[in-house]
PDB file of C-alpha atoms in Angstrom:
ATOM      1  CA  UNK F   1     -43.927 -58.504  66.315  1.00 57.00           C
ATOM      2  CA  UNK F   2     -42.485 -60.068  63.177  1.00 56.00           C
ATOM      3  CA  UNK F   3     -45.695 -59.684  61.170  1.00 52.00           C
ATOM      4  CA  UNK F   4     -45.962 -55.882  61.637  1.00 52.00           C
ATOM      5  CA  UNK F   5     -42.297 -55.532  60.660  1.00 49.00           C
ATOM      6  CA  UNK F   6     -42.811 -57.587  57.512  1.00 42.00           C
ATOM      7  CA  UNK F   7     -45.926 -55.601  56.648  1.00 45.00           C
ATOM      8  CA  UNK F   8     -44.053 -52.319  57.100  1.00 45.00           C
ATOM      9  CA  UNK F   9     -41.227 -53.591  54.912  1.00 39.00           C
ATOM     10  CA  UNK F  10     -43.716 -54.698  52.267  1.00 42.00           C
ATOM     11  CA  UNK F  11     -45.363 -51.261  52.236  1.00 43.00           C
ATOM     12  CA  UNK F  12     -42.104 -49.297  52.165  1.00 40.00           C
ATOM     13  CA  UNK F  13     -40.267 -51.313  49.516  1.00 48.00           C
ATOM     14  CA  UNK F  14     -42.067 -49.775  46.480  1.00 58.00           C
ATOM     15  CA  UNK F  15     -41.298 -46.266  47.737  1.00 56.00           C
ATOM     16  CA  UNK F  16     -37.640 -47.164  48.255  1.00 50.00           C
ATOM     17  CA  UNK F  17     -37.414 -48.622  44.746  1.00 64.00           C
ATOM     18  CA  UNK F  18     -38.826 -45.383  43.351  1.00 67.00           C
ATOM     19  CA  UNK F  19     -36.407 -43.281  45.394  1.00 75.00           C
ATOM     20  CA  UNK F  20     -33.304 -45.381  44.712  1.00 87.00           C
ATOM     21  CA  UNK F  21     -33.995 -47.777  41.833  1.00 90.00           C
ATOM     22  CA  UNK F  22     -31.353 -50.517  41.653  1.00 90.00           C
ATOM     23  CA  UNK F  23     -29.251 -50.956  38.537  1.00 92.00           C
ATOM     24  CA  UNK F  24     -31.085 -54.156  37.631  1.00 93.00           C
ATOM     25  CA  UNK F  25     -34.395 -52.288  37.584  1.00 93.00           C
ATOM     26  CA  UNK F  26     -32.985 -49.591  35.290  1.00 95.00           C
ATOM     27  CA  UNK F  27     -31.656 -52.295  32.972  1.00 94.00           C
ATOM     28  CA  UNK F  28     -35.080 -53.915  32.925  1.00 95.00           C
ATOM     29  CA  UNK F  29     -36.691 -50.589  31.997  1.00 96.00           C
ATOM     30  CA  UNK F  30     -34.159 -50.128  29.188  1.00 96.00           C
ATOM     31  CA  UNK F  31     -34.930 -53.630  27.903  1.00 96.00           C
ATOM     32  CA  UNK F  32     -38.681 -53.167  28.265  1.00 97.00           C
ATOM     33  CA  UNK F  33     -38.742 -49.776  26.521  1.00 98.00           C
ATOM     34  CA  UNK F  34     -35.625 -49.759  24.307  1.00 97.00           C
ATOM     35  CA  UNK F  35     -36.676 -46.621  22.429  1.00 97.00           C
ATOM     36  CA  UNK F  36     -36.656 -44.678  25.717  1.00 98.00           C
ATOM     37  CA  UNK F  37     -33.251 -43.699  27.096  1.00 98.00           C
ATOM     38  CA  UNK F  38     -32.659 -44.546  30.756  1.00 98.00           C
ATOM     39  CA  UNK F  39     -28.881 -44.854  30.900  1.00 97.00           C
ATOM     40  CA  UNK F  40     -25.927 -45.261  28.554  1.00 96.00           C
ATOM     41  CA  UNK F  41     -24.119 -48.617  28.852  1.00 93.00           C
ATOM     42  CA  UNK F  42     -20.440 -47.846  29.417  1.00 95.00           C
ATOM     43  CA  UNK F  43     -17.476 -49.845  30.719  1.00 93.00           C
ATOM     44  CA  UNK F  44     -16.608 -49.091  34.327  1.00 91.00           C
ATOM     45  CA  UNK F  45     -13.315 -47.585  33.181  1.00 93.00           C
ATOM     46  CA  UNK F  46     -15.143 -44.659  31.549  1.00 94.00           C
ATOM     47  CA  UNK F  47     -15.959 -42.149  34.260  1.00 93.00           C
ATOM     48  CA  UNK F  48     -18.671 -40.370  32.312  1.00 97.00           C
ATOM     49  CA  UNK F  49     -22.260 -39.460  33.109  1.00 98.00           C
ATOM     50  CA  UNK F  50     -24.955 -37.266  31.595  1.00 98.00           C
ATOM     51  CA  UNK F  51     -26.158 -34.334  33.695  1.00 99.00           C
ATOM     52  CA  UNK F  52     -29.619 -33.098  32.732  1.00 99.00           C
ATOM     53  CA  UNK F  53     -31.548 -30.148  34.129  1.00 99.00           C
ATOM     54  CA  UNK F  54     -35.312 -29.878  33.768  1.00 99.00           C
ATOM     55  CA  UNK F  55     -37.496 -26.755  33.993  1.00 99.00           C
ATOM     56  CA  UNK F  56     -35.100 -24.349  32.302  1.00 99.00           C
ATOM     57  CA  UNK F  57     -34.610 -21.489  31.765  1.00 99.00           C
ATOM     58  CA  UNK F  58     -35.109 -19.598  35.017  1.00 99.00           C
ATOM     59  CA  UNK F  59     -33.552 -16.862  37.129  1.00 98.00           C
ATOM     60  CA  UNK F  60     -31.175 -19.530  38.462  1.00 99.00           C
ATOM     61  CA  UNK F  61     -29.883 -20.653  35.056  1.00 99.00           C
ATOM     62  CA  UNK F  62     -26.989 -18.134  34.826  1.00 99.00           C
ATOM     63  CA  UNK F  63     -25.630 -19.279  38.189  1.00 99.00           C
ATOM     64  CA  UNK F  64     -25.927 -22.926  37.156  1.00 99.00           C
ATOM     65  CA  UNK F  65     -24.135 -22.133  33.896  1.00 99.00           C
ATOM     66  CA  UNK F  66     -21.323 -20.380  35.782  1.00 99.00           C
ATOM     67  CA  UNK F  67     -20.898 -23.336  38.127  1.00 99.00           C
ATOM     68  CA  UNK F  68     -20.715 -25.758  35.213  1.00 99.00           C
ATOM     69  CA  UNK F  69     -18.128 -23.562  33.483  1.00 99.00           C
ATOM     70  CA  UNK F  70     -16.010 -23.443  36.633  1.00 98.00           C
ATOM     71  CA  UNK F  71     -15.935 -27.242  36.632  1.00 98.00           C
ATOM     72  CA  UNK F  72     -15.531 -27.691  32.854  1.00 98.00           C
ATOM     73  CA  UNK F  73     -18.828 -29.580  32.783  1.00 98.00           C
ATOM     74  CA  UNK F  74     -21.546 -29.734  30.150  1.00 99.00           C
ATOM     75  CA  UNK F  75     -25.242 -30.449  30.634  1.00 99.00           C
ATOM     76  CA  UNK F  76     -28.476 -30.916  28.733  1.00 99.00           C
ATOM     77  CA  UNK F  77     -31.129 -28.347  29.648  1.00 99.00           C
ATOM     78  CA  UNK F  78     -34.728 -29.467  29.124  1.00 99.00           C
ATOM     79  CA  UNK F  79     -36.699 -26.336  28.305  1.00 99.00           C
ATOM     80  CA  UNK F  80     -40.239 -25.396  29.290  1.00 99.00           C
ATOM     81  CA  UNK F  81     -41.465 -23.175  26.476  1.00 99.00           C
ATOM     82  CA  UNK F  82     -43.558 -20.820  28.608  1.00 99.00           C
ATOM     83  CA  UNK F  83     -40.427 -19.855  30.583  1.00 99.00           C
ATOM     84  CA  UNK F  84     -38.418 -18.810  27.536  1.00 99.00           C
ATOM     85  CA  UNK F  85     -39.880 -15.341  26.676  1.00 99.00           C
ATOM     86  CA  UNK F  86     -37.479 -12.721  28.009  1.00 98.00           C
ATOM     87  CA  UNK F  87     -34.739 -15.322  28.558  1.00 99.00           C
ATOM     88  CA  UNK F  88     -33.738 -15.977  24.957  1.00 99.00           C
ATOM     89  CA  UNK F  89     -30.336 -14.446  25.693  1.00 99.00           C
ATOM     90  CA  UNK F  90     -29.684 -17.062  28.345  1.00 99.00           C
ATOM     91  CA  UNK F  91     -30.405 -19.817  25.828  1.00 99.00           C
ATOM     92  CA  UNK F  92     -27.828 -18.221  23.529  1.00 99.00           C
ATOM     93  CA  UNK F  93     -25.283 -18.261  26.363  1.00 99.00           C
ATOM     94  CA  UNK F  94     -25.992 -21.928  27.074  1.00 99.00           C
ATOM     95  CA  UNK F  95     -25.426 -22.836  23.430  1.00 99.00           C
ATOM     96  CA  UNK F  96     -22.235 -20.751  23.252  1.00 99.00           C
ATOM     97  CA  UNK F  97     -20.956 -22.578  26.336  1.00 99.00           C
ATOM     98  CA  UNK F  98     -21.470 -25.936  24.628  1.00 98.00           C
ATOM     99  CA  UNK F  99     -24.551 -27.095  26.505  1.00 99.00           C
ATOM    100  CA  UNK F 100     -27.393 -28.934  24.824  1.00 99.00           C
ATOM    101  CA  UNK F 101     -30.995 -27.718  24.630  1.00 99.00           C
ATOM    102  CA  UNK F 102     -33.815 -30.258  24.718  1.00 99.00           C
ATOM    103  CA  UNK F 103     -37.602 -30.344  24.850  1.00 99.00           C
ATOM    104  CA  UNK F 104     -39.742 -30.417  28.015  1.00 99.00           C
ATOM    105  CA  UNK F 105     -43.007 -29.171  26.423  1.00 99.00           C
ATOM    106  CA  UNK F 106     -44.620 -25.766  26.920  1.00 99.00           C
ATOM    107  CA  UNK F 107     -45.850 -25.954  30.491  1.00 98.00           C
ATOM    108  CA  UNK F 108     -44.966 -27.635  33.773  1.00 97.00           C
ATOM    109  CA  UNK F 109     -47.692 -30.284  33.669  1.00 98.00           C
ATOM    110  CA  UNK F 110     -48.011 -34.045  33.150  1.00 98.00           C
ATOM    111  CA  UNK F 111     -47.411 -34.563  29.433  1.00 98.00           C
ATOM    112  CA  UNK F 112     -49.283 -37.842  29.619  1.00 97.00           C
ATOM    113  CA  UNK F 113     -52.540 -35.953  30.214  1.00 97.00           C
ATOM    114  CA  UNK F 114     -52.292 -34.055  26.919  1.00 98.00           C
ATOM    115  CA  UNK F 115     -54.108 -35.090  23.764  1.00 98.00           C
ATOM    116  CA  UNK F 116     -52.019 -36.060  20.759  1.00 98.00           C
ATOM    117  CA  UNK F 117     -52.815 -32.764  19.077  1.00 98.00           C
ATOM    118  CA  UNK F 118     -51.895 -30.671  22.115  1.00 99.00           C
ATOM    119  CA  UNK F 119     -48.697 -32.612  22.783  1.00 99.00           C
ATOM    120  CA  UNK F 120     -47.583 -32.313  19.162  1.00 99.00           C
ATOM    121  CA  UNK F 121     -48.320 -28.576  19.177  1.00 99.00           C
ATOM    122  CA  UNK F 122     -46.388 -28.019  22.408  1.00 99.00           C
ATOM    123  CA  UNK F 123     -43.390 -30.053  21.308  1.00 99.00           C
ATOM    124  CA  UNK F 124     -43.296 -28.225  17.982  1.00 99.00           C
ATOM    125  CA  UNK F 125     -43.515 -24.813  19.641  1.00 99.00           C
ATOM    126  CA  UNK F 126     -40.614 -25.561  21.980  1.00 99.00           C
ATOM    127  CA  UNK F 127     -38.544 -27.017  19.144  1.00 99.00           C
ATOM    128  CA  UNK F 128     -39.024 -23.795  17.185  1.00 99.00           C
ATOM    129  CA  UNK F 129     -37.519 -21.893  20.120  1.00 99.00           C
ATOM    130  CA  UNK F 130     -34.648 -24.355  20.395  1.00 99.00           C
ATOM    131  CA  UNK F 131     -33.940 -24.038  16.676  1.00 99.00           C
ATOM    132  CA  UNK F 132     -33.977 -20.241  16.975  1.00 99.00           C
ATOM    133  CA  UNK F 133     -31.487 -20.329  19.863  1.00 99.00           C
ATOM    134  CA  UNK F 134     -28.973 -22.419  17.921  1.00 99.00           C
ATOM    135  CA  UNK F 135     -29.465 -20.330  14.792  1.00 99.00           C
ATOM    136  CA  UNK F 136     -28.961 -17.055  16.672  1.00 98.00           C
ATOM    137  CA  UNK F 137     -25.411 -18.014  17.672  1.00 98.00           C
ATOM    138  CA  UNK F 138     -24.509 -19.812  14.447  1.00 98.00           C
ATOM    139  CA  UNK F 139     -24.406 -23.323  15.903  1.00 98.00           C
ATOM    140  CA  UNK F 140     -25.879 -26.255  14.045  1.00 97.00           C
ATOM    141  CA  UNK F 141     -28.918 -27.744  15.777  1.00 97.00           C
ATOM    142  CA  UNK F 142     -28.166 -31.306  16.984  1.00 96.00           C
ATOM    143  CA  UNK F 143     -29.580 -34.084  14.834  1.00 96.00           C
ATOM    144  CA  UNK F 144     -30.756 -36.054  17.873  1.00 97.00           C
ATOM    145  CA  UNK F 145     -33.916 -34.616  19.409  1.00 98.00           C
ATOM    146  CA  UNK F 146     -34.661 -35.410  23.040  1.00 99.00           C
ATOM    147  CA  UNK F 147     -37.965 -35.099  24.862  1.00 99.00           C
ATOM    148  CA  UNK F 148     -38.531 -35.521  28.578  1.00 99.00           C
ATOM    149  CA  UNK F 149     -42.208 -35.805  29.532  1.00 98.00           C
ATOM    150  CA  UNK F 150     -43.549 -33.534  32.231  1.00 98.00           C
ATOM    151  CA  UNK F 151     -43.813 -35.396  35.567  1.00 95.00           C
ATOM    152  CA  UNK F 152     -41.673 -38.193  34.111  1.00 95.00           C
ATOM    153  CA  UNK F 153     -44.466 -40.489  32.935  1.00 95.00           C
ATOM    154  CA  UNK F 154     -45.176 -41.642  29.400  1.00 97.00           C
ATOM    155  CA  UNK F 155     -47.621 -43.935  27.636  1.00 97.00           C
ATOM    156  CA  UNK F 156     -47.510 -46.191  24.594  1.00 97.00           C
ATOM    157  CA  UNK F 157     -49.525 -43.543  22.759  1.00 98.00           C
ATOM    158  CA  UNK F 158     -46.894 -40.910  23.570  1.00 98.00           C
ATOM    159  CA  UNK F 159     -44.051 -43.177  22.521  1.00 98.00           C
ATOM    160  CA  UNK F 160     -45.667 -43.734  19.152  1.00 98.00           C
ATOM    161  CA  UNK F 161     -46.399 -40.064  18.553  1.00 98.00           C
ATOM    162  CA  UNK F 162     -42.976 -38.803  19.613  1.00 99.00           C
ATOM    163  CA  UNK F 163     -41.243 -41.504  17.597  1.00 98.00           C
ATOM    164  CA  UNK F 164     -43.125 -40.436  14.483  1.00 98.00           C
ATOM    165  CA  UNK F 165     -42.128 -36.829  15.170  1.00 98.00           C
ATOM    166  CA  UNK F 166     -38.462 -37.833  15.370  1.00 98.00           C
ATOM    167  CA  UNK F 167     -37.931 -37.580  19.136  1.00 99.00           C
ATOM    168  CA  UNK F 168     -36.499 -39.988  21.647  1.00 99.00           C
ATOM    169  CA  UNK F 169     -37.888 -39.932  25.176  1.00 99.00           C
ATOM    170  CA  UNK F 170     -35.216 -39.507  27.850  1.00 99.00           C
ATOM    171  CA  UNK F 171     -35.769 -40.330  31.498  1.00 98.00           C
ATOM    172  CA  UNK F 172     -32.773 -41.298  33.626  1.00 98.00           C
ATOM    173  CA  UNK F 173     -31.207 -43.581  36.198  1.00 97.00           C
ATOM    174  CA  UNK F 174     -30.409 -41.154  39.042  1.00 98.00           C
ATOM    175  CA  UNK F 175     -33.092 -38.823  40.363  1.00 97.00           C
ATOM    176  CA  UNK F 176     -32.645 -37.161  43.781  1.00 96.00           C
ATOM    177  CA  UNK F 177     -36.268 -35.921  43.746  1.00 96.00           C
ATOM    178  CA  UNK F 178     -34.879 -32.417  43.997  1.00 97.00           C
ATOM    179  CA  UNK F 179     -38.045 -30.985  42.483  1.00 96.00           C
ATOM    180  CA  UNK F 180     -39.723 -31.801  45.790  1.00 95.00           C
ATOM    181  CA  UNK F 181     -36.845 -32.189  48.283  1.00 96.00           C
ATOM    182  CA  UNK F 182     -35.245 -28.854  49.144  1.00 96.00           C
ATOM    183  CA  UNK F 183     -32.353 -30.147  51.279  1.00 98.00           C
ATOM    184  CA  UNK F 184     -29.421 -29.817  48.912  1.00 98.00           C
ATOM    185  CA  UNK F 185     -27.084 -31.971  51.030  1.00 98.00           C
ATOM    186  CA  UNK F 186     -29.586 -34.845  51.008  1.00 96.00           C
ATOM    187  CA  UNK F 187     -29.934 -34.582  47.242  1.00 97.00           C
ATOM    188  CA  UNK F 188     -26.167 -34.375  46.690  1.00 98.00           C
ATOM    189  CA  UNK F 189     -25.585 -37.441  48.847  1.00 98.00           C
ATOM    190  CA  UNK F 190     -28.302 -39.292  46.960  1.00 96.00           C
ATOM    191  CA  UNK F 191     -26.645 -38.534  43.618  1.00 98.00           C
ATOM    192  CA  UNK F 192     -23.171 -39.522  44.807  1.00 97.00           C
ATOM    193  CA  UNK F 193     -24.475 -42.803  46.196  1.00 96.00           C
ATOM    194  CA  UNK F 194     -26.004 -43.818  42.870  1.00 96.00           C
ATOM    195  CA  UNK F 195     -23.916 -42.500  39.978  1.00 97.00           C
ATOM    196  CA  UNK F 196     -22.199 -45.044  37.774  1.00 96.00           C
ATOM    197  CA  UNK F 197     -20.497 -44.764  34.383  1.00 97.00           C
ATOM    198  CA  UNK F 198     -23.270 -43.988  31.914  1.00 97.00           C
ATOM    199  CA  UNK F 199     -25.736 -42.670  34.493  1.00 98.00           C
ATOM    200  CA  UNK F 200     -28.270 -40.086  33.376  1.00 99.00           C
ATOM    201  CA  UNK F 201     -28.780 -37.714  36.305  1.00 99.00           C
ATOM    202  CA  UNK F 202     -32.070 -35.816  36.488  1.00 99.00           C
ATOM    203  CA  UNK F 203     -31.825 -32.470  38.304  1.00 99.00           C
ATOM    204  CA  UNK F 204     -33.957 -29.356  38.181  1.00 98.00           C
ATOM    205  CA  UNK F 205     -33.413 -25.720  37.341  1.00 99.00           C
ATOM    206  CA  UNK F 206     -35.754 -23.120  38.901  1.00 98.00           C
ATOM    207  CA  UNK F 207     -34.839 -24.067  42.491  1.00 98.00           C
ATOM    208  CA  UNK F 208     -32.581 -22.089  44.800  1.00 97.00           C
ATOM    209  CA  UNK F 209     -31.010 -25.285  46.171  1.00 98.00           C
ATOM    210  CA  UNK F 210     -29.807 -26.581  42.786  1.00 98.00           C
ATOM    211  CA  UNK F 211     -26.455 -24.766  42.737  1.00 98.00           C
ATOM    212  CA  UNK F 212     -25.313 -25.900  46.211  1.00 98.00           C
ATOM    213  CA  UNK F 213     -26.539 -29.409  45.357  1.00 98.00           C
ATOM    214  CA  UNK F 214     -24.346 -29.501  42.248  1.00 98.00           C
TER     215      UNK F 214
END
């Protein structure tokens, strides 16, 4: 009886660590890949976190923006370039509201699978759109350039390329897997159970359950 239980525990532990990575694991990642941002070290007295939203813009972005405004909150929106045409006005509204625009490549696909040439082209194309959005409303484009890889995986090759292009890869420390899990209350509980000062929370635009989750 004990052996099957131990085997089950052994098999489930990696999945649990992926779903709810402990603080020590996040700190190890930050130490192992210091040029990639996982969390921001802050004293416990500072009740601050970074809210990020992938897969923007979408038909749900205006509602997300309204919710953030109602709570005096700011976020970083990671943009997929192919979703921008026809939604440039929404990017302008995000910038006017004080939100940050960042780079999530041109398509919803694993960035790690792209060649150097394709990745550089995609990142450059999205950055052109980001630059245009800031320029359109007369706001200076931030000096710091963030890139979040599609599917959340990167390689040493990608790190080198993006570093040379002037980008810093951003992942995070709290991810409710809301891209796959559609139960907003489960995702909200997951976030609340894990946030700490300096947490980087990864959420997703383009889902109908994002607003109730937030």
